[in-house]
Coordinates of C-alpha atoms and ligand atoms in Angstrom, one line a residue:
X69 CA -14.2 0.8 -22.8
X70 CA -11.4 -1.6 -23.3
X71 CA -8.4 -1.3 -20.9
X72 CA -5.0 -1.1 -23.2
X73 CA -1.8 -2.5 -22.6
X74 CA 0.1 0.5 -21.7
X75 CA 3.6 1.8 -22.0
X76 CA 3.9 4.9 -20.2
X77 CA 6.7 5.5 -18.0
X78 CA 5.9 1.5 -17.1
X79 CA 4.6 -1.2 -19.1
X80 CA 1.4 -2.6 -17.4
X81 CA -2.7 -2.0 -18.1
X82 CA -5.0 1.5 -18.3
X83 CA -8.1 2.1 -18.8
X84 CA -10.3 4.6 -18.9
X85 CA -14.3 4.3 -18.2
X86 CA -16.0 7.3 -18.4
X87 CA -14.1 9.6 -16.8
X88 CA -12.6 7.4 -15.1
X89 CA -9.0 5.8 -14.8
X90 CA -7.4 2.8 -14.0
X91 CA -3.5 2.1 -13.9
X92 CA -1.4 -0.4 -12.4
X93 CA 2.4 -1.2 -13.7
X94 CA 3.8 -4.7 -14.5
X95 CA 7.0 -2.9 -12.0
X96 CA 6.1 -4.1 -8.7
X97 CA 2.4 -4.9 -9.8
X98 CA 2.0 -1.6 -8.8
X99 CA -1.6 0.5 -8.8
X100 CA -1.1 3.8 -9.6
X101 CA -4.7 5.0 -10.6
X102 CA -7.5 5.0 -9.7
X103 CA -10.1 7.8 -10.4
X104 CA -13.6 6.6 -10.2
X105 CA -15.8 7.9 -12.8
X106 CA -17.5 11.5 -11.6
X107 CA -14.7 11.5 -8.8
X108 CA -11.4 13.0 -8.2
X109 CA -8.2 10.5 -8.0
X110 CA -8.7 8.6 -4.9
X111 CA -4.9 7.1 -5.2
X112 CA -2.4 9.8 -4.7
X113 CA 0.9 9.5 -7.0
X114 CA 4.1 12.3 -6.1
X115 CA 4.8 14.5 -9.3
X116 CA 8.3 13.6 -8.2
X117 CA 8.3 10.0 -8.5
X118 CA 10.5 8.0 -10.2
X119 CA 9.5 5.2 -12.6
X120 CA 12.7 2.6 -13.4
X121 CA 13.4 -0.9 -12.7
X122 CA 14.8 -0.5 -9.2
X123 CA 13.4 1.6 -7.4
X124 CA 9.8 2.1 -5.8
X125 CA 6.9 4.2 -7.3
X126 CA 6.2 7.2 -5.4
X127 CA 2.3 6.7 -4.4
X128 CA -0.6 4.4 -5.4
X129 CA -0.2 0.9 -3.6
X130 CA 3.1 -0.2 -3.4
X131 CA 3.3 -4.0 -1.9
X132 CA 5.8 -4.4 0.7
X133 CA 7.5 -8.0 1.6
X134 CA 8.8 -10.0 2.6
X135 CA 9.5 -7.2 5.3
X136 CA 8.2 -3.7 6.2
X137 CA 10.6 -0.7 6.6
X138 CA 14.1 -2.4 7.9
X139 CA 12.7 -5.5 8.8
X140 CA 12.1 -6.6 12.5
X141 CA 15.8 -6.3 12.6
X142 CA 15.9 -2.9 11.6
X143 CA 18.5 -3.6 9.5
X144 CA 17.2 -5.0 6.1
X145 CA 17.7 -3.2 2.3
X146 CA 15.9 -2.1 0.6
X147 CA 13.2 -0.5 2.7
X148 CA 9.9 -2.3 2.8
X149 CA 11.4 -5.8 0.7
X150 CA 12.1 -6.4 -2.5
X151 CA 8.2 -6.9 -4.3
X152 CA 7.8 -3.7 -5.4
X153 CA 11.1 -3.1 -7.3
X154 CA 10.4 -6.3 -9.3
X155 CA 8.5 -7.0 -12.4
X156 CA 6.0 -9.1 -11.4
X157 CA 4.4 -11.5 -14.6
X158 CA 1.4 -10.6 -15.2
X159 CA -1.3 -13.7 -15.3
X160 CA -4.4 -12.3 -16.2
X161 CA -6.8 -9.3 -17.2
X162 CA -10.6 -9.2 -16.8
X163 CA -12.0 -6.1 -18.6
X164 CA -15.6 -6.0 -17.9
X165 CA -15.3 -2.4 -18.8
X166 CA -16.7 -0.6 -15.6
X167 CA -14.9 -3.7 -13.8
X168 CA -11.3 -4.1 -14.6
X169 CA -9.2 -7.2 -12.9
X170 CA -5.7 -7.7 -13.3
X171 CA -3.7 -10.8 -12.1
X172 CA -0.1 -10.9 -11.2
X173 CA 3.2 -13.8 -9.9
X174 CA 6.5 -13.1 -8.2
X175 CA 8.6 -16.0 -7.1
X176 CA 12.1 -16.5 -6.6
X177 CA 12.9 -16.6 -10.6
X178 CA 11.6 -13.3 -10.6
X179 CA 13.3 -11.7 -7.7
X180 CA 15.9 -14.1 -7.3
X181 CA 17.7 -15.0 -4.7
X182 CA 17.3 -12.6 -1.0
X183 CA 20.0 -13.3 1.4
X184 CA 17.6 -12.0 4.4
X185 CA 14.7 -14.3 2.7
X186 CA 16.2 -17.7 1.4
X187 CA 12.7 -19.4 1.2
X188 CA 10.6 -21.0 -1.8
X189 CA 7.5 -19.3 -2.5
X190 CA 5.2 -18.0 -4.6
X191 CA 3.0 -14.4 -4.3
X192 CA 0.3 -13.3 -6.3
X193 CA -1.5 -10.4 -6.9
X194 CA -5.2 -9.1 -7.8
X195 CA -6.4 -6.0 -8.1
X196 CA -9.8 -4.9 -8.8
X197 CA -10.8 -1.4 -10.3
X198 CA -14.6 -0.4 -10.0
X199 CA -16.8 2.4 -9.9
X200 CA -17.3 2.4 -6.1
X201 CA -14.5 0.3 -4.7
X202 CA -10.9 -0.2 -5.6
X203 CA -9.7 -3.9 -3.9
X204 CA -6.3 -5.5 -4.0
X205 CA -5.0 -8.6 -2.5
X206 CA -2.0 -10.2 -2.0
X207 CA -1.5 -14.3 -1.4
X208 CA 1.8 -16.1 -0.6
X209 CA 2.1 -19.3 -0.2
X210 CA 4.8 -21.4 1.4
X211 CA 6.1 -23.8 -1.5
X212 CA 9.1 -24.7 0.5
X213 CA 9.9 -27.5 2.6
X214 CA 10.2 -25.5 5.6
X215 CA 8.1 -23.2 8.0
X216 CA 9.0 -19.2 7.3
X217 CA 7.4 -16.2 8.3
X218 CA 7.4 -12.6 6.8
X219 CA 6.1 -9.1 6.9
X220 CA 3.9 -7.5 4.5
X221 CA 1.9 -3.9 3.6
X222 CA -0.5 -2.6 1.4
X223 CA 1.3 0.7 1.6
X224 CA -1.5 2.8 0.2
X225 CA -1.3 6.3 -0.5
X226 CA -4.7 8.0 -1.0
X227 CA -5.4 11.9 -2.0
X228 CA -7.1 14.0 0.7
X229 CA -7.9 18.1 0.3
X230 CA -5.6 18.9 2.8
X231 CA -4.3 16.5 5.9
X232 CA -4.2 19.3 8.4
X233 CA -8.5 19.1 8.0
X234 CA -9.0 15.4 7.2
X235 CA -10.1 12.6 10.7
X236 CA -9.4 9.2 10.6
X237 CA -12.5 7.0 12.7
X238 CA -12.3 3.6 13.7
X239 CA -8.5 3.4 15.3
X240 CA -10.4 4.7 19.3
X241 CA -8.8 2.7 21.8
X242 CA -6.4 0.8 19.5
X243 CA -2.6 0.2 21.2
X244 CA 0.0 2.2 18.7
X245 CA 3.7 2.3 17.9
X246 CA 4.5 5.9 17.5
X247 CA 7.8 6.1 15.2
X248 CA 7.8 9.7 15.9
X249 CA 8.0 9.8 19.5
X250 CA 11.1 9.5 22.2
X251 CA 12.2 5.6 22.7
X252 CA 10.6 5.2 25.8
X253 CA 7.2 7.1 24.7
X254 CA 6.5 5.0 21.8
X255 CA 3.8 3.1 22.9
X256 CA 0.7 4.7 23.1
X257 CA -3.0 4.2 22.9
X258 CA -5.5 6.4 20.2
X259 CA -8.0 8.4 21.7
X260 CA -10.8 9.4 19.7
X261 CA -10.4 10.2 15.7
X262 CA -6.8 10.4 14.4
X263 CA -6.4 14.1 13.4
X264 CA -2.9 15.3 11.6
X265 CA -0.5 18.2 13.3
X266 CA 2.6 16.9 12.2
X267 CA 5.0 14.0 10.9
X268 CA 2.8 11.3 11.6
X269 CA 4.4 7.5 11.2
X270 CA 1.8 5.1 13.5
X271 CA 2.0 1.5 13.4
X272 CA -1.5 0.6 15.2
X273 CA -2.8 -3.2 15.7
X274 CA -6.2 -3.0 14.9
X275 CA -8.0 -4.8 12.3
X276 CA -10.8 -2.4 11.7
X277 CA -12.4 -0.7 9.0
X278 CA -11.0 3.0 8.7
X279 CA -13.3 6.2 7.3
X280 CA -11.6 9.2 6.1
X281 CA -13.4 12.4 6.5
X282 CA -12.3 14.7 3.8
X283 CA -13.9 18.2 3.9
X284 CA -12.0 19.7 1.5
X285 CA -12.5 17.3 -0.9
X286 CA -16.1 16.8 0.9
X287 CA -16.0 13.4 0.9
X288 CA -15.5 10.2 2.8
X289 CA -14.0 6.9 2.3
X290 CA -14.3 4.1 4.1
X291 CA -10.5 1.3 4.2
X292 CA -11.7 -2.0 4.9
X293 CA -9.4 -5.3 5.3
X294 CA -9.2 -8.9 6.0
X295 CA -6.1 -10.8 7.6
X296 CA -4.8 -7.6 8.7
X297 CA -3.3 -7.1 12.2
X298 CA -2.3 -3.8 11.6
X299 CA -2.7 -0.4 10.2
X300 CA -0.4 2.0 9.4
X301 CA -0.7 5.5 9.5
X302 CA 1.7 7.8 7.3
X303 CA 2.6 11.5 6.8
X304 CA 5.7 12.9 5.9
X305 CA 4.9 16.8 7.8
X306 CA 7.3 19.0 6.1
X307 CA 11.1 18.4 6.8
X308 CA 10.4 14.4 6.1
X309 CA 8.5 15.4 2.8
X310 CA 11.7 17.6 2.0
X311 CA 14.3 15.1 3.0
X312 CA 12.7 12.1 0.2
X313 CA 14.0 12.8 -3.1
X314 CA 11.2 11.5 -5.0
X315 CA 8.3 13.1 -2.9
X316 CA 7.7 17.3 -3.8
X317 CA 8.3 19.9 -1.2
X318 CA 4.8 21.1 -1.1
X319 CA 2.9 17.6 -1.7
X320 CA 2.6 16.0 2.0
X321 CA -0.7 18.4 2.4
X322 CA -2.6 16.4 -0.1
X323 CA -1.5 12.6 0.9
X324 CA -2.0 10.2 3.9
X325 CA -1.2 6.7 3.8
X326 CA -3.4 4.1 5.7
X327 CA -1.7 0.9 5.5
X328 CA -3.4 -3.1 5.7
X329 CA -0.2 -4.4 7.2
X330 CA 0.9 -7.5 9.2
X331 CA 4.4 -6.0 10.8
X332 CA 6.8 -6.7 13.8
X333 CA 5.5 -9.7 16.2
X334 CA 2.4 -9.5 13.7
X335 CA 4.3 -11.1 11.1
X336 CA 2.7 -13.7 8.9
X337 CA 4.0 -17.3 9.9
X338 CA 3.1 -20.1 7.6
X339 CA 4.0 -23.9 6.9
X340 CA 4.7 -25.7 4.1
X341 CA 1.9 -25.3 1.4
X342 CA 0.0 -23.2 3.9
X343 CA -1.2 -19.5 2.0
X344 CA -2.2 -16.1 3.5
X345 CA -4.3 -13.4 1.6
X346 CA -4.2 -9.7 2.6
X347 CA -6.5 -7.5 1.4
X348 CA -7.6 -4.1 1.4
X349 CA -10.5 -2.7 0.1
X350 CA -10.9 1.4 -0.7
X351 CA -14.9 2.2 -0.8
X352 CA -16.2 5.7 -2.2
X353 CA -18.8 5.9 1.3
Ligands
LIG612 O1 4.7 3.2 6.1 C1 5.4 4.3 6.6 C2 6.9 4.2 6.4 O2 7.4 3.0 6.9 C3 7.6 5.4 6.8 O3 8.4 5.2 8.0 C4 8.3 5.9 5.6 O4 9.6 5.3 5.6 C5 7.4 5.4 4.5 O5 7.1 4.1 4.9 C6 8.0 5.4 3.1 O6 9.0 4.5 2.9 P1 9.7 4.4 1.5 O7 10.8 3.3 1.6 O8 8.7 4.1 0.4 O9 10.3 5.8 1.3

């Protein structure tokens, strides 16, 4: 099966092997798909999302940099950097049919000049579609003269039966920022499997491997990363989910986002002509 250039909402790549289904958008290199052939959609995408030049996709694997959220000053626009609400030029596609690899570039002529990020750089991006594992990875290298540091996230959004049912292994012990929480109860420590009873918004450092246990969907995945300090763990609950114009009422049941992320005093810090690569891979366990 041969992928197509696509135009959908989005111009970018799609293919379909089997019944399978690939997707990413040339708008913020931005995965949108991915269905494995024989499975349900592992990447979850809002029915509500909007798909236009400047603004972020609703779902799949939106990259964010140079900062996450507001930035470590908590007062940065827009939310989570300026990557995905960019068209990113796309360098290369690999179609191996069951194997699908897309390449992509952002640099400054691309997103221009940021105020809060006055560096020379250069990102790129890969993503890898296969029948059992869904990888992407994102480099930056320092092309300036000068030592900068920034925040990044793989701010994946994956479909689950129902996130009141679903357990999250592999985060026991692991210290946790709890956005939710009171100001001074915010830092907190997991204990045991992360289970969902409300808005959930955890910034954990850990760099281990995550499985999902899905029993509605009866089946588990397993998040893997490298040069990942954190993890981020995301649900909307219900008044959150209603308060984001681009995210359905009744959606947050079938969503969680589990985040390779390096955020906060994490932050990547790198010299001239130094590179970092992020990467997190989804496997169908
Ligand atoms: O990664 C979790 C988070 O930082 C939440 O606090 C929430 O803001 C979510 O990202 C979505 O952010 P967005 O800017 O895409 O609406």
């Amino acid at each position: 099966m041969s992928h197509r250039a696509t135009t959908n909402p989005l111009p970018g790549v799609e293919s379909r092997p089997g019944s399978g289904h690939y997707g990413v958008f040339d708008h913020g290199a931005h995965v949108w798909a991915w269905r494995p052939d024989g499975a349900a959609p592992v990447l979850w995408l809002s029915t509500r999302s909007l798909f236009v030049a400047d603004k972020g996709i609703r779902g799949g694997v939106p990259i964010c940099f140079p900062w996450f959220g507001a930035g470590r000053t908590g007062a940065l626009t827009p939310a989570h950097g300026v990557a995905r609400i960019n068209r990113w030029r796309r360098e290369a596609v690999e179609d191996a049919g069951e194997v699908l690899r897309v390449g992509y570039s952002l640099d400054p002529s691309i997103t221009g000049t940021v105020p809060s990020f006055p560096h020379a750089y250069r990102a790129e991006f890969w993503v890898t579609f296969a029948r059992e594992r869904l990888e992407v990875a994102f480099t930056v290298t320092n092309t300036d003269t000068v030592e900068f540091s920034y925040e990044e996230a793989l701010h994946t959004y994956l479909t689950v039966g129902d996130v009141r049912q679903i357990s999250l292994d592999g985060l026991d012990r692991a210290p946790y920022l709890d956005k939710v929480a009171a100001p001074d109860q915010q830092h907190r420590v997991q204990d045991g499997p992360v289970v969902f009873t409300g808005e959930t918004d955890r910034v954990y450092s850990s760099t281990a491997a995550i499985t999902l246990t899905d029993p509605v969907l009866g089946r588990t995945l397993r998040v893997e990363k490298e040069n990942s300090a954190n993890t981020v763990v995301w649900n909307p609950w219900v008044s959150k989910a209603a308060a984001i114009a681009d995210f359905g009422d009744d959606e947050w049941p079938q969503m969680v986002c589990i985040e390779a992320a390096n955020a906060f005093d994490d932050a990547v810090t790198l010299r001239p002509g130094e590179s970092h690569c992020l990467t997190q891979r989804i496997v169908l366990a």
